[in-house]
PDB file of C-alpha atoms in Angstrom:
ATOM      1  CA  MET A  28     127.941 109.265 111.313  1.00 56.00           C
ATOM      2  CA  ASP A  29     129.387 108.639 107.806  1.00 72.00           C
ATOM      3  CA  MET A  30     128.524 106.300 105.337  1.00 73.00           C
ATOM      4  CA  ASN A  31     132.049 104.192 105.315  1.00 79.00           C
ATOM      5  CA  SER A  32     131.861 103.786 108.988  1.00 83.00           C
ATOM      6  CA  PHE A  33     127.924 102.699 109.081  1.00 80.00           C
ATOM      7  CA  PHE A  34     128.701 100.157 106.600  1.00 79.00           C
ATOM      8  CA  ASN A  35     131.862  98.864 108.350  1.00 82.00           C
ATOM      9  CA  ASP A  36     129.738  98.735 111.516  1.00 83.00           C
ATOM     10  CA  LEU A  37     127.153  97.129 109.425  1.00 78.00           C
ATOM     11  CA  GLN A  38     129.201  94.439 108.117  1.00 80.00           C
ATOM     12  CA  GLY A  39     130.747  93.888 111.592  1.00 82.00           C
ATOM     13  CA  LYS A  40     127.623  93.252 113.070  1.00 78.00           C
ATOM     14  CA  ILE A  41     126.581  91.077 110.300  1.00 75.00           C
ATOM     15  CA  ASN A  42     129.649  88.593 111.129  1.00 78.00           C
ATOM     16  CA  GLN A  43     129.108  88.556 114.443  1.00 77.00           C
ATOM     17  CA  ALA A  44     125.700  87.285 113.878  1.00 71.00           C
ATOM     18  CA  ILE A  45     126.733  85.189 111.331  1.00 71.00           C
ATOM     19  CA  GLU A  46     129.468  83.620 113.503  1.00 74.00           C
ATOM     20  CA  SER A  47     127.412  83.224 116.726  1.00 71.00           C
ATOM     21  CA  SER A  48     124.145  82.017 115.276  1.00 66.00           C
ATOM     22  CA  PRO A  49     122.659  78.793 114.224  1.00 71.00           C
ATOM     23  CA  ALA A  50     121.724  78.902 110.809  1.00 65.00           C
ATOM     24  CA  LYS A  51     117.819  79.420 111.129  1.00 64.00           C
ATOM     25  CA  ASP A  52     118.431  82.646 113.391  1.00 75.00           C
ATOM     26  CA  ILE A  53     120.910  84.086 110.865  1.00 74.00           C
ATOM     27  CA  GLU A  54     118.175  85.880 108.831  1.00 74.00           C
ATOM     28  CA  LYS A  55     116.099  87.029 111.708  1.00 77.00           C
ATOM     29  CA  ASN A  56     119.437  88.801 113.291  1.00 75.00           C
ATOM     30  CA  VAL A  57     120.735  90.174 109.926  1.00 75.00           C
ATOM     31  CA  LYS A  58     117.060  91.866 109.464  1.00 78.00           C
ATOM     32  CA  SER A  59     117.092  93.338 113.109  1.00 80.00           C
ATOM     33  CA  MET A  60     120.953  94.292 112.884  1.00 78.00           C
ATOM     34  CA  MET A  61     119.958  96.217 109.404  1.00 79.00           C
ATOM     35  CA  SER A  62     116.648  97.579 110.569  1.00 81.00           C
ATOM     36  CA  GLN A  63     118.639  99.010 113.692  1.00 80.00           C
ATOM     37  CA  GLY A  64     121.477 100.111 110.799  1.00 79.00           C
ATOM     38  CA  PHE A  65     118.934 101.910 108.461  1.00 79.00           C
ATOM     39  CA  SER A  66     117.123 103.753 111.548  1.00 78.00           C
ATOM     40  CA  LYS A  67     120.246 106.025 112.074  1.00 80.00           C
ATOM     41  CA  LEU A  68     120.442 107.046 108.306  1.00 80.00           C
ATOM     42  CA  ASP A  69     117.207 109.078 108.925  1.00 79.00           C
ATOM     43  CA  LEU A  70     115.861 107.328 105.848  1.00 81.00           C
ATOM     44  CA  VAL A  71     111.623 107.622 104.637  1.00 84.00           C
ATOM     45  CA  THR A  72     109.928 105.024 103.595  1.00 86.00           C
ATOM     46  CA  ARG A  73     108.418 105.126 100.258  1.00 92.00           C
ATOM     47  CA  GLU A  74     104.934 105.684 101.485  1.00 95.00           C
ATOM     48  CA  GLU A  75     106.128 108.445 103.651  1.00 94.00           C
ATOM     49  CA  PHE A  76     107.997 110.091 100.485  1.00 95.00           C
ATOM     50  CA  ASP A  77     104.792 109.648  98.340  1.00 96.00           C
ATOM     51  CA  ILE A  78     102.708 111.569 100.994  1.00 97.00           C
ATOM     52  CA  GLN A  79     105.280 114.090 101.378  1.00 97.00           C
ATOM     53  CA  SER A  80     105.182 114.583  97.436  1.00 97.00           C
ATOM     54  CA  GLN A  81     101.656 114.903  97.094  1.00 98.00           C
ATOM     55  CA  VAL A  82     101.884 117.086  99.905  1.00 98.00           C
ATOM     56  CA  LEU A  83     104.607 119.399  98.081  1.00 97.00           C
ATOM     57  CA  ALA A  84     102.595 119.311  95.013  1.00 97.00           C
ATOM     58  CA  LYS A  85      99.141 120.615  96.543  1.00 98.00           C
ATOM     59  CA  THR A  86     101.565 123.380  98.181  1.00 98.00           C
ATOM     60  CA  ARG A  87     103.020 124.313  94.864  1.00 98.00           C
ATOM     61  CA  ALA A  88      99.665 124.387  93.162  1.00 98.00           C
ATOM     62  CA  LYS A  89      98.137 126.782  95.868  1.00 98.00           C
ATOM     63  CA  LEU A  90     101.321 129.153  95.899  1.00 98.00           C
ATOM     64  CA  ASP A  91     101.303 129.500  92.001  1.00 98.00           C
ATOM     65  CA  ALA A  92      97.187 130.159  92.248  1.00 97.00           C
ATOM     66  CA  LEU A  93      98.269 132.769  94.896  1.00 98.00           C
ATOM     67  CA  GLU A  94     101.014 134.667  92.688  1.00 98.00           C
ATOM     68  CA  GLN A  95      98.572 134.699  90.113  1.00 98.00           C
ATOM     69  CA  ARG A  96      95.759 136.368  92.347  1.00 98.00           C
ATOM     70  CA  VAL A  97      98.632 138.841  93.598  1.00 97.00           C
ATOM     71  CA  THR A  98      99.724 139.634  89.918  1.00 97.00           C
ATOM     72  CA  GLU A  99      96.175 140.206  88.770  1.00 96.00           C
ATOM     73  CA  MET A 100      95.613 142.816  92.229  1.00 95.00           C
ATOM     74  CA  GLU A 101      98.917 144.437  91.343  1.00 94.00           C
ATOM     75  CA  GLU A 102      97.696 145.033  87.441  1.00 94.00           C
ATOM     76  CA  ARG A 103      94.484 146.333  88.631  1.00 93.00           C
ATOM     77  CA  LEU A 104      96.058 148.669  91.061  1.00 92.00           C
ATOM     78  CA  ALA A 105      98.384 149.831  88.697  1.00 91.00           C
ATOM     79  CA  ALA A 106      95.498 150.352  86.159  1.00 90.00           C
ATOM     80  CA  LYS A 107      93.618 152.515  88.484  1.00 84.00           C
ATOM     81  CA  PRO A 108      94.337 156.293  87.824  1.00 79.00           C
ATOM     82  CA  GLN A 109      96.159 157.904  90.815  1.00 73.00           C
ATOM     83  CA  VAL A 110      94.217 160.368  93.011  1.00 66.00           C
TER      84      VAL A 110
END
């Protein structure tokens, strides 16, 4: 779904909710429709984003350490006299 059609659809649903609901239900209906609309966008919560950022940072640190070990091993192997 492209962004224009998403927002047009969301706007239509909000307008429909406003027209068909008493004032006290409007906020509840709009929140519900926005939640449904945002679920179509495959968004993540800030908490999920932060967790994945931490996982990525740890993975990157491990990769850097492994690359360093491989480099050291290659240097040691190259320094050994060939038989």
